[in-house]
Amino acid sequence: MAVNVRCPLRAVLLLTVGTTILTHSALATPSATANIHINRQPMAQALESLSQQTGQSVIFSPELVDHLQAPSVNGALSADAAVARLLNGSGLVAEVAPGGGMVIRRGAATKRLPKHIRASRTRDERDIEQIVATGHRTRSVLSISGDQMQEMMPGQNPMQALDLLPGVTFTNVDPWGNNEQNSSIYVHGFSNSQLGYTLDGVPLGAGAYGNYNGLSPQRAAISENIGQTSLSSGAGALGTASTSNLGGTIEFNTRDPKAKAGATIRQTFGSYSTFRTYARLDTGNFGNGNAAYVSFSRQDARPWNLGAGNNQGGYQVNGKFVHKGEKTTITAYFDWQDKAEPNTQGLTAPTDLYARGAFFPDLNAAMANYPAMTSKSAAPGTPNNKYYYSAAQRTDYLTYLKISHKFFPNLTWDNQLYFHYDDGAGVVATSIRTNAILTILGSYLDPTGSKYIKNGQFTYSNAGIDPKVWNATGGTGFAVRTTEYEDYRGGLTSTLHYHLGHHNIEVGGWYERNNNTQGRLWYPLTATDTLTPYKRATNPLFTQWMNAFYTNTFVTHLQDSWRVTPHLTLTAGFKSEMVYTNGTLPVAALPQSLASSVKGAKTIVDTSTHTVAGGTIPSYKPFLPAFGALWSFTPHEQLFANIQENMNSFAQTGYGSTSPWAATSQEAFEDFKKTGKPETSWTYETGIRTNRPLFLGPLTGISGQLEYYHVDFFNRLGSIKPPNQGISGVGGTVANLGSVSTNGMDLSFTLRFGQHFSIYDAVSYVSSIYGSDFMDGTTLYATKGEKVPAIPVWSDKFAINYNQSGFNAQLFGTYMGVRPGTITNTVMVPPRFQLGFSSGYTFKHIPHMQSLKLQFNVSNLTNTRSWSTITAGDGSTYVGYPTPPRMFFGTVAASF
């Protein structure tokens, strides 16, 4: 086995502990049952006791079981049988969690609750669940229910709801969080593409805007169909199907079909012509343990920073079927979505400007604002001038089939087969009046036009724009550039869960085959055929480059959870990751189209540059260990600790990325192949959880978590120019830029005041520090000891909830402290504070209707003007994206 030689003592310790636990499990006496002794008590305490006595992880929200009493359960029982007795008549059900253990959820409620339980439940089914620190894990896990998400903003991206959790920073220019081009999330110092994402256990890839191995969660499932979102902010479960989870995992779980036939329709209206429709039809139970639903959504709105004639949104369809047999559960799921989201152009900051907007659909205004064909003037307002249009177009098909079979009470086998197809494009209608754009277009459309070349670039400053380039691109002064994606991927996950005495053993594997292509194409934009942000262009002028990647992913894991005593559980295990990617260039960019300048050149010739022929580079780590401990030292408090190593496989993408295939010379690619290493991290986390009733006047309960974490991040990859490259501007490569060290603390808690009022707050501190300087060409960037940009050191989030009979109201807010705007910390981004508000009332006892709810939402309540997402700069500027203004939304929801 390969051991991390940087920390031999740590590796030996983990190997020793892991071997001890796994060896002990092999010698343990087989037992399908455990001696269960649970007295009649509150349900939360009963479930905690069950977890301690069986060694099974039992995940539940305190708000879900509040005011429920559990019956006494005694005898030699399996965990499944014991939990069934505890939940009998409660309206709750236990389901197998993706990473093992059980998740307690609301059932379909076809049975009337016993009278004594009905009397104890003073709140109805529409009450939202609070944010909860999930217990019975050796690592930090925080969850938000789907109901809470929809209360905050109907139809929102489930990623946006995570911004209310400690240690998370999510920003977007869209009130729903749906705009992917500038969407940003940081968790404990790690960004979008360094986290792992799954939907019902299906891998969603690395969260990249330029699709190469997955899709965003809002495209994988309709927002209203998400039942729960869980964040493992330090390290994800070993069985999580991801090879990018350096900083943790985010799991999205869809709602199951209801046991009773019915229909739901929700209609949202709001600012900027918002019109969102959601409809769902449930079959109810049919046949023998069968149930299904089909749902539909359509969203249309005008982007707040764009004029009339622009719209964002699209269509989405979900379907889900569940068969629950005596020993076998079968789940089938389908998702289709088709959307177009106009992109917001960032501003070079600091600046007094706030939003750039776009000219579309007024081409005449765009042409009038730019110089004519023969002009030698620069484009107006550079670099913060308006553009004509930009958008992300995406179509996805996602489906899976999952079969879970219980061979014996102590042996279960889960298998899941999935497939995903994506067809998308990032579209920009750009002015051709910049040296960089003219150099690309001229290289292909008029490579001999030496009259217009200066210092190796096409330029309008000598003699106006080359007529050949002007005419070929449509004669408007604009051209349409697309980055087009196509992705076919499918795979299988398989996991065995075996209960052996006091041990829960899990062994599993994941295989995926991914074929994806990415290409840069250019199209003319004429006065009669101007194209639009919402329709795919056809008949390109030329293809600048085309990448094709073929990837096989093999991941296996083994883990043992050993219940040493009823109050102490140890876990140990490891996973192996092997990712083999063959990257090719069916169409390679012309070397001169990548050049920036060659002093004194009269023609577009640069013999020092070459394009990548491609090749295979593996991302390989045969031993990634994990060790954890959980000590329930009181009936209400737990101490947890976890140590884990993870790897981020090389991104399966090319030009312009931090990927080996982004190197613009075959020599640089081959050099990286010999010496380059994938990014890795060691995560250490420890903390304490509590969930207890209180009798302090109006204060009746508290739940929360305090966590400390430390992360060592190695082999951070970045795009640079080699120091000996020269002045050509070509020959960029991807290099190891050193390490990052992160320390942080999270504190989150919920105070409950009786049955109707609660206050939630989460405060976070994080310090991510670069470990070294680096060279980019001939420039030295003194980053050692500086903070990683775009991450606030301090942040705070809160939510105040009130529920009474059919009425509910919630005030929530987020504070983000100062953020470094550059990698050298020379410019800082001002703090940001936002408030949101929601309220609603649910009417019951309406003829022919189960319920009718009216809901009102306000986003950015104080109409704050601040930067949301930022792209860090390397000098004295950064790119900032605006925060959407105050908006109002109303929703009518009817259930039948």
GROMACS .gro file of N, CA and C in nm, residues 402-524:
model
  369
  402LYS      N    1  -3.237   0.200  -0.889
  402LYS     CA    2  -3.173   0.153  -0.767
  402LYS      C    3  -3.249   0.033  -0.711
  403ILE      N    4  -3.173  -0.071  -0.677
  403ILE     CA    5  -3.232  -0.192  -0.619
  403ILE      C    6  -3.159  -0.220  -0.488
  404SER      N    7  -3.236  -0.225  -0.381
  404SER     CA    8  -3.181  -0.257  -0.249
  404SER      C    9  -3.249  -0.385  -0.201
  405HIS      N   10  -3.167  -0.488  -0.173
  405HIS     CA   11  -3.222  -0.618  -0.134
  405HIS      C   12  -3.163  -0.661   0.000
  406LYS      N   13  -3.251  -0.703   0.090
  406LYS     CA   14  -3.210  -0.752   0.220
  406LYS      C   15  -3.208  -0.905   0.215
  407PHE      N   16  -3.086  -0.962   0.208
  407PHE     CA   17  -3.073  -1.107   0.204
  407PHE      C   18  -3.106  -1.167   0.340
  408PHE      N   19  -3.055  -1.104   0.444
  408PHE     CA   20  -3.079  -1.146   0.580
  408PHE      C   21  -3.102  -1.019   0.663
  409PRO      N   22  -3.151  -1.031   0.785
  409PRO     CA   23  -3.169  -0.910   0.866
  409PRO      C   24  -3.042  -0.829   0.884
  410ASN      N   25  -2.925  -0.895   0.871
  410ASN     CA   26  -2.799  -0.823   0.892
  410ASN      C   27  -2.718  -0.805   0.765
  411LEU      N   28  -2.777  -0.834   0.647
  411LEU     CA   29  -2.703  -0.822   0.522
  411LEU      C   30  -2.791  -0.759   0.415
  412THR      N   31  -2.748  -0.642   0.365
  412THR     CA   32  -2.821  -0.569   0.261
  412THR      C   33  -2.725  -0.533   0.149
  413TRP      N   34  -2.777  -0.542   0.026
  413TRP     CA   35  -2.695  -0.509  -0.092
  413TRP      C   36  -2.768  -0.403  -0.172
  414ASP      N   37  -2.701  -0.286  -0.192
  414ASP     CA   38  -2.758  -0.177  -0.270
  414ASP      C   39  -2.685  -0.167  -0.404
  415ASN      N   40  -2.761  -0.157  -0.511
  415ASN     CA   41  -2.704  -0.139  -0.645
  415ASN      C   42  -2.779  -0.028  -0.716
  416GLN      N   43  -2.704   0.059  -0.783
  416GLN     CA   44  -2.765   0.172  -0.851
  416GLN      C   45  -2.697   0.192  -0.987
  417LEU      N   46  -2.778   0.191  -1.091
  417LEU     CA   47  -2.733   0.211  -1.228
  417LEU      C   48  -2.786   0.346  -1.275
  418TYR      N   49  -2.700   0.430  -1.336
  418TYR     CA   50  -2.743   0.564  -1.377
  418TYR      C   51  -2.686   0.600  -1.514
  419PHE      N   52  -2.752   0.700  -1.576
  419PHE     CA   53  -2.707   0.752  -1.705
  419PHE      C   54  -2.742   0.900  -1.712
  420HIS      N   55  -2.651   0.978  -1.771
  420HIS     CA   56  -2.673   1.122  -1.787
  420HIS      C   57  -2.624   1.166  -1.924
  421TYR      N   58  -2.707   1.246  -1.992
  421TYR     CA   59  -2.667   1.308  -2.118
  421TYR      C   60  -2.688   1.458  -2.108
  422ASP      N   61  -2.587   1.534  -2.148
  422ASP     CA   62  -2.595   1.680  -2.146
  422ASP      C   63  -2.557   1.735  -2.282
  423ASP      N   64  -2.635   1.834  -2.326
  423ASP     CA   65  -2.606   1.907  -2.448
  423ASP      C   66  -2.618   2.055  -2.414
  424GLY      N   67  -2.508   2.129  -2.422
  424GLY     CA   68  -2.514   2.268  -2.378
  424GLY      C   69  -2.417   2.357  -2.452
  425ALA      N   70  -2.435   2.487  -2.428
  425ALA     CA   71  -2.347   2.585  -2.491
  425ALA      C   72  -2.342   2.711  -2.405
  426GLY      N   73  -2.223   2.767  -2.394
  426GLY     CA   74  -2.207   2.901  -2.339
  426GLY      C   75  -2.190   2.996  -2.456
  427VAL      N   76  -2.272   3.100  -2.461
  427VAL     CA   77  -2.282   3.184  -2.580
  427VAL      C   78  -2.247   3.328  -2.544
  428VAL      N   79  -2.163   3.391  -2.627
  428VAL     CA   80  -2.129   3.532  -2.609
  428VAL      C   81  -2.131   3.601  -2.745
  429ALA      N   82  -2.210   3.708  -2.756
  429ALA     CA   83  -2.205   3.793  -2.875
  429ALA      C   84  -2.114   3.910  -2.842
  430THR      N   85  -1.993   3.908  -2.898
  430THR     CA   86  -1.889   4.001  -2.855
  430THR      C   87  -1.849   4.095  -2.968
  431SER      N   88  -1.805   4.213  -2.929
  431SER     CA   89  -1.748   4.305  -3.027
  431SER      C   90  -1.617   4.249  -3.080
  432ILE      N   91  -1.593   4.266  -3.209
  432ILE     CA   92  -1.468   4.218  -3.266
  432ILE      C   93  -1.358   4.325  -3.254
  433ARG      N   94  -1.391   4.442  -3.194
  433ARG     CA   95  -1.294   4.550  -3.190
  433ARG      C   96  -1.207   4.543  -3.065
  434THR      N   97  -1.138   4.432  -3.049
  434THR     CA   98  -1.029   4.422  -2.951
  434THR      C   99  -0.917   4.345  -3.018
  435ASN      N  100  -0.793   4.374  -2.980
  435ASN     CA  101  -0.680   4.306  -3.043
  435ASN      C  102  -0.687   4.156  -3.024
  436ALA      N  103  -0.731   4.113  -2.903
  436ALA     CA  104  -0.736   3.969  -2.876
  436ALA      C  105  -0.835   3.898  -2.967
  437ILE      N  106  -0.956   3.956  -2.984
  437ILE     CA  107  -1.058   3.893  -3.070
  437ILE      C  108  -1.015   3.900  -3.216
  438LEU      N  109  -0.962   4.015  -3.258
  438LEU     CA  110  -0.919   4.027  -3.398
  438LEU      C  111  -0.807   3.929  -3.431
  439THR      N  112  -0.719   3.902  -3.336
  439THR     CA  113  -0.610   3.807  -3.362
  439THR      C  114  -0.666   3.667  -3.387
  440ILE      N  115  -0.766   3.628  -3.309
  440ILE     CA  116  -0.828   3.497  -3.330
  440ILE      C  117  -0.897   3.493  -3.466
  441LEU      N  118  -0.983   3.594  -3.493
  441LEU     CA  119  -1.060   3.593  -3.618
  441LEU      C  120  -0.968   3.608  -3.739
  442GLY      N  121  -0.871   3.695  -3.728
  442GLY     CA  122  -0.780   3.715  -3.841
  442GLY      C  123  -0.697   3.593  -3.872
  443SER      N  124  -0.656   3.519  -3.769
  443SER     CA  125  -0.576   3.398  -3.791
  443SER      C  126  -0.649   3.299  -3.879
  444TYR      N  127  -0.782   3.295  -3.869
  444TYR     CA  128  -0.860   3.197  -3.946
  444TYR      C  129  -0.918   3.257  -4.073
  445LEU      N  130  -0.957   3.385  -4.068
  445LEU     CA  131  -1.030   3.443  -4.180
  445LEU      C  132  -0.942   3.519  -4.279
  446ASP      N  133  -0.826   3.569  -4.234
  446ASP     CA  134  -0.736   3.642  -4.325
  446ASP      C  135  -0.593   3.635  -4.272
  447PRO      N  136  -0.534   3.517  -4.268
  447PRO     CA  137  -0.401   3.502  -4.206
  447PRO      C  138  -0.291   3.578  -4.279
  448THR      N  139  -0.317   3.624  -4.403
  448THR     CA  140  -0.213   3.696  -4.478
  448THR      C  141  -0.233   3.847  -4.474
  449GLY      N  142  -0.328   3.895  -4.397
  449GLY     CA  143  -0.357   4.038  -4.395
  449GLY      C  144  -0.255   4.116  -4.316
  450SER      N  145  -0.130   4.120  -4.364
  450SER     CA  146  -0.020   4.180  -4.287
  450SER      C  147  -0.038   4.329  -4.264
  451LYS      N  148  -0.118   4.397  -4.347
  451LYS     CA  149  -0.143   4.540  -4.330
  451LYS      C  150  -0.204   4.571  -4.194
  452TYR      N  151  -0.277   4.473  -4.142
  452TYR     CA  152  -0.350   4.496  -4.016
  452TYR      C  153  -0.280   4.432  -3.896
  453ILE      N  154  -0.155   4.389  -3.917
  453ILE     CA  155  -0.083   4.319  -3.810
  453ILE      C  156   0.026   4.410  -3.753
  454LYS      N  157   0.031   4.414  -3.622
  454LYS     CA  158   0.137   4.489  -3.552
  454LYS      C  159   0.178   4.409  -3.430
  455ASN      N  160   0.308   4.386  -3.420
  455ASN     CA  161   0.361   4.308  -3.307
  455ASN      C  162   0.291   4.172  -3.295
  456GLY      N  163   0.264   4.111  -3.409
  456GLY     CA  164   0.210   3.976  -3.406
  456GLY      C  165   0.063   3.968  -3.376
  457GLN      N  166  -0.008   4.082  -3.377
  457GLN     CA  167  -0.151   4.081  -3.350
  457GLN      C  168  -0.225   4.159  -3.457
  458PHE      N  169  -0.348   4.115  -3.485
  458PHE     CA  170  -0.436   4.197  -3.567
  458PHE      C  171  -0.480   4.317  -3.482
  459THR      N  172  -0.485   4.432  -3.541
  459THR     CA  173  -0.522   4.551  -3.465
  459THR      C  174  -0.596   4.649  -3.555
  460TYR      N  175  -0.690   4.722  -3.497
  460TYR     CA  176  -0.761   4.826  -3.573
  460TYR      C  177  -0.691   4.961  -3.561
  461SER      N  178  -0.584   4.970  -3.480
  461SER     CA  179  -0.520   5.099  -3.455
  461SER      C  180  -0.437   5.147  -3.573
  462ASN      N  181  -0.401   5.057  -3.667
  462ASN     CA  182  -0.322   5.098  -3.783
  462ASN      C  183  -0.410   5.147  -3.897
  463ALA      N  184  -0.502   5.063  -3.938
  463ALA     CA  185  -0.577   5.094  -4.060
  463ALA      C  186  -0.722   5.048  -4.052
  464GLY      N  187  -0.781   5.054  -3.934
  464GLY     CA  188  -0.918   5.007  -3.921
  464GLY      C  189  -0.924   4.856  -3.924
  465ILE      N  190  -1.044   4.803  -3.918
  465ILE     CA  191  -1.061   4.658  -3.914
  465ILE      C  192  -1.048   4.600  -4.055
  466ASP      N  193  -0.981   4.488  -4.065
  466ASP     CA  194  -0.963   4.416  -4.191
  466ASP      C  195  -1.100   4.389  -4.253
  467PRO      N  196  -1.126   4.436  -4.378
  467PRO     CA  197  -1.256   4.415  -4.442
  467PRO      C  198  -1.295   4.267  -4.452
  468LYS      N  199  -1.197   4.179  -4.471
  468LYS     CA  200  -1.231   4.036  -4.480
  468LYS      C  201  -1.291   3.987  -4.348
  469VAL      N  202  -1.231   4.029  -4.237
  469VAL     CA  203  -1.284   3.989  -4.107
  469VAL      C  204  -1.420   4.053  -4.085
  470TRP      N  205  -1.433   4.182  -4.118
  470TRP     CA  206  -1.559   4.254  -4.099
  470TRP      C  207  -1.672   4.187  -4.178
  471ASN      N  208  -1.650   4.159  -4.303
  471ASN     CA  209  -1.755   4.103  -4.388
  471ASN      C  210  -1.788   3.959  -4.349
  472ALA      N  211  -1.685   3.881  -4.318
  472ALA     CA  212  -1.710   3.740  -4.285
  472ALA      C  213  -1.791   3.725  -4.157
  473THR      N  214  -1.776   3.819  -4.064
  473THR     CA  215  -1.848   3.809  -3.936
  473THR      C  216  -1.985   3.872  -3.942
  474GLY      N  217  -2.025   3.927  -4.056
  474GLY     CA  218  -2.162   3.973  -4.071
  474GLY      C  219  -2.178   4.122  -4.090
  475GLY      N  220  -2.070   4.200  -4.080
  475GLY     CA  221  -2.079   4.342  -4.106
  475GLY      C  222  -2.144   4.424  -3.997
  476THR      N  223  -2.157   4.370  -3.877
  476THR     CA  224  -2.215   4.446  -3.767
  476THR      C  225  -2.112   4.489  -3.663
  477GLY      N  226  -1.992   4.436  -3.675
  477GLY     CA  227  -1.891   4.464  -3.573
  477GLY      C  228  -1.898   4.369  -3.455
  478PHE      N  229  -1.985   4.267  -3.466
  478PHE     CA  230  -2.000   4.167  -3.360
  478PHE      C  231  -1.988   4.027  -3.419
  479ALA      N  232  -1.944   3.933  -3.338
  479ALA     CA  233  -1.941   3.791  -3.375
  479ALA      C  234  -1.989   3.712  -3.254
  480VAL      N  235  -2.040   3.592  -3.280
  480VAL     CA  236  -2.091   3.506  -3.173
  480VAL      C  237  -1.992   3.393  -3.148
  481ARG      N  238  -1.945   3.387  -3.026
  481ARG     CA  239  -1.852   3.282  -2.984
  481ARG      C  240  -1.926   3.186  -2.893
  482THR      N  241  -1.914   3.057  -2.919
  482THR     CA  242  -1.978   2.957  -2.833
  482THR      C  243  -1.874   2.858  -2.781
  483THR      N  244  -1.897   2.812  -2.661
  483THR     CA  245  -1.826   2.696  -2.607
  483THR      C  246  -1.930   2.588  -2.592
  484GLU      N  247  -1.921   2.485  -2.675
  484GLU     CA  248  -2.027   2.385  -2.684
  484GLU      C  249  -1.984   2.255  -2.617
  485TYR      N  250  -2.078   2.197  -2.541
  485TYR     CA  251  -2.050   2.079  -2.460
  485TYR      C  252  -2.143   1.965  -2.500
  486GLU      N  253  -2.089   1.845  -2.493
  486GLU     CA  254  -2.172   1.725  -2.506
  486GLU      C  255  -2.111   1.620  -2.415
  487ASP      N  256  -2.196   1.561  -2.333
  487ASP     CA  257  -2.146   1.471  -2.230
  487ASP      C  258  -2.235   1.347  -2.222
  488TYR      N  259  -2.173   1.231  -2.239
  488TYR     CA  260  -2.240   1.103  -2.217
  488TYR      C  261  -2.169   1.033  -2.103
  489ARG      N  262  -2.241   1.006  -1.995
  489ARG     CA  263  -2.177   0.934  -1.885
  489ARG      C  264  -2.278   0.840  -1.820
  490GLY      N  265  -2.228   0.729  -1.775
  490GLY     CA  266  -2.310   0.631  -1.707
  490GLY      C  267  -2.225   0.550  -1.612
  491GLY      N  268  -2.289   0.489  -1.514
  491GLY     CA  269  -2.210   0.415  -1.417
  491GLY      C  270  -2.294   0.330  -1.326
  492LEU      N  271  -2.225   0.267  -1.232
  492LEU     CA  272  -2.287   0.175  -1.136
  492LEU      C  273  -2.222   0.194  -1.001
  493THR      N  274  -2.303   0.202  -0.897
  493THR     CA  275  -2.254   0.197  -0.760
  493THR      C  276  -2.311   0.071  -0.695
  494SER      N  277  -2.229   0.007  -0.612
  494SER     CA  278  -2.270  -0.117  -0.547
  494SER      C  279  -2.211  -0.120  -0.406
  495THR      N  280  -2.296  -0.145  -0.306
  495THR     CA  281  -2.250  -0.142  -0.167
  495THR      C  282  -2.316  -0.253  -0.086
  496LEU      N  283  -2.233  -0.326  -0.012
  496LEU     CA  284  -2.281  -0.428   0.082
  496LEU      C  285  -2.274  -0.371   0.224
  497HIS      N  286  -2.385  -0.387   0.299
  497HIS     CA  287  -2.391  -0.348   0.440
  497HIS      C  288  -2.408  -0.475   0.522
  498TYR      N  289  -2.312  -0.499   0.612
  498TYR     CA  290  -2.314  -0.624   0.690
  498TYR      C  291  -2.299  -0.591   0.838
  499HIS      N  292  -2.397  -0.634   0.919
  499HIS     CA  293  -2.393  -0.613   1.063
  499HIS      C  294  -2.340  -0.741   1.127
  500LEU      N  295  -2.227  -0.728   1.195
  500LEU     CA  296  -2.160  -0.844   1.253
  500LEU      C  297  -2.127  -0.812   1.399
  501GLY      N  298  -2.210  -0.863   1.488
  501GLY     CA  299  -2.189  -0.833   1.628
  501GLY      C  300  -2.204  -0.684   1.654
  502HIS      N  301  -2.100  -0.624   1.708
  502HIS     CA  302  -2.101  -0.481   1.735
  502HIS      C  303  -2.042  -0.400   1.619
  503HIS      N  304  -2.030  -0.463   1.503
  503HIS     CA  305  -1.967  -0.398   1.388
  503HIS      C  306  -2.068  -0.380   1.274
  504ASN      N  307  -2.061  -0.265   1.212
  504ASN     CA  308  -2.131  -0.239   1.087
  504ASN      C  309  -2.026  -0.224   0.978
  505ILE      N  310  -2.019  -0.321   0.890
  505ILE     CA  311  -1.916  -0.324   0.787
  505ILE      C  312  -1.978  -0.285   0.654
  506GLU      N  313  -1.909  -0.198   0.583
  506GLU     CA  314  -1.957  -0.151   0.453
  506GLU      C  315  -1.845  -0.165   0.352
  507VAL      N  316  -1.875  -0.230   0.241
  507VAL     CA  317  -1.777  -0.243   0.133
  507VAL      C  318  -1.850  -0.213   0.003
  508GLY      N  319  -1.787  -0.132  -0.079
  508GLY     CA  320  -1.856  -0.092  -0.201
  508GLY      C  321  -1.762  -0.049  -0.311
  509GLY      N  322  -1.821  -0.027  -0.428
  509GLY     CA  323  -1.745   0.017  -0.545
  509GLY      C  324  -1.828   0.105  -0.634
  510TRP      N  325  -1.760   0.182  -0.715
  510TRP     CA  326  -1.825   0.273  -0.810
  510TRP      C  327  -1.744   0.273  -0.938
  511TYR      N  328  -1.814   0.254  -1.050
  511TYR     CA  329  -1.751   0.264  -1.181
  511TYR      C  330  -1.830   0.362  -1.266
  512GLU      N  331  -1.758   0.448  -1.339
  512GLU     CA  332  -1.824   0.541  -1.433
  512GLU      C  333  -1.743   0.553  -1.559
  513ARG      N  334  -1.813   0.556  -1.671
  513ARG     CA  335  -1.754   0.585  -1.801
  513ARG      C  336  -1.810   0.719  -1.848
  514ASN      N  337  -1.721   0.811  -1.882
  514ASN     CA  338  -1.763   0.944  -1.922
  514ASN      C  339  -1.696   0.982  -2.053
  515ASN      N  340  -1.776   1.012  -2.155
  515ASN     CA  341  -1.726   1.062  -2.282
  515ASN      C  342  -1.777   1.204  -2.298
  516ASN      N  343  -1.687   1.301  -2.306
  516ASN     CA  344  -1.734   1.438  -2.322
  516ASN      C  345  -1.648   1.512  -2.422
  517THR      N  346  -1.712   1.605  -2.492
  517THR     CA  347  -1.644   1.690  -2.588
  517THR      C  348  -1.674   1.836  -2.556
  518GLN      N  349  -1.577   1.921  -2.586
  518GLN     CA  350  -1.591   2.066  -2.567
  518GLN      C  351  -1.527   2.134  -2.686
  519GLY      N  352  -1.597   2.229  -2.743
  519GLY     CA  353  -1.544   2.297  -2.861
  519GLY      C  354  -1.569   2.447  -2.858
  520ARG      N  355  -1.479   2.522  -2.919
  520ARG     CA  356  -1.494   2.667  -2.933
  520ARG      C  357  -1.525   2.696  -3.079
  521LEU      N  358  -1.646   2.747  -3.104
  521LEU     CA  359  -1.691   2.775  -3.240
  521LEU      C  360  -1.727   2.923  -3.253
  522TRP      N  361  -1.714   2.977  -3.376
  522TRP     CA  362  -1.744   3.117  -3.403
  522TRP      C  363  -1.849   3.125  -3.514
  523TYR      N  364  -1.945   3.218  -3.497
  523TYR     CA  365  -2.056   3.235  -3.590
  523TYR      C  366  -2.068   3.383  -3.630
  524PRO      N  367  -2.113   3.409  -3.753
  524PRO     CA  368  -2.137   3.548  -3.793
  524PRO      C  369  -2.264   3.603  -3.728
   0.00000   0.00000   0.00000
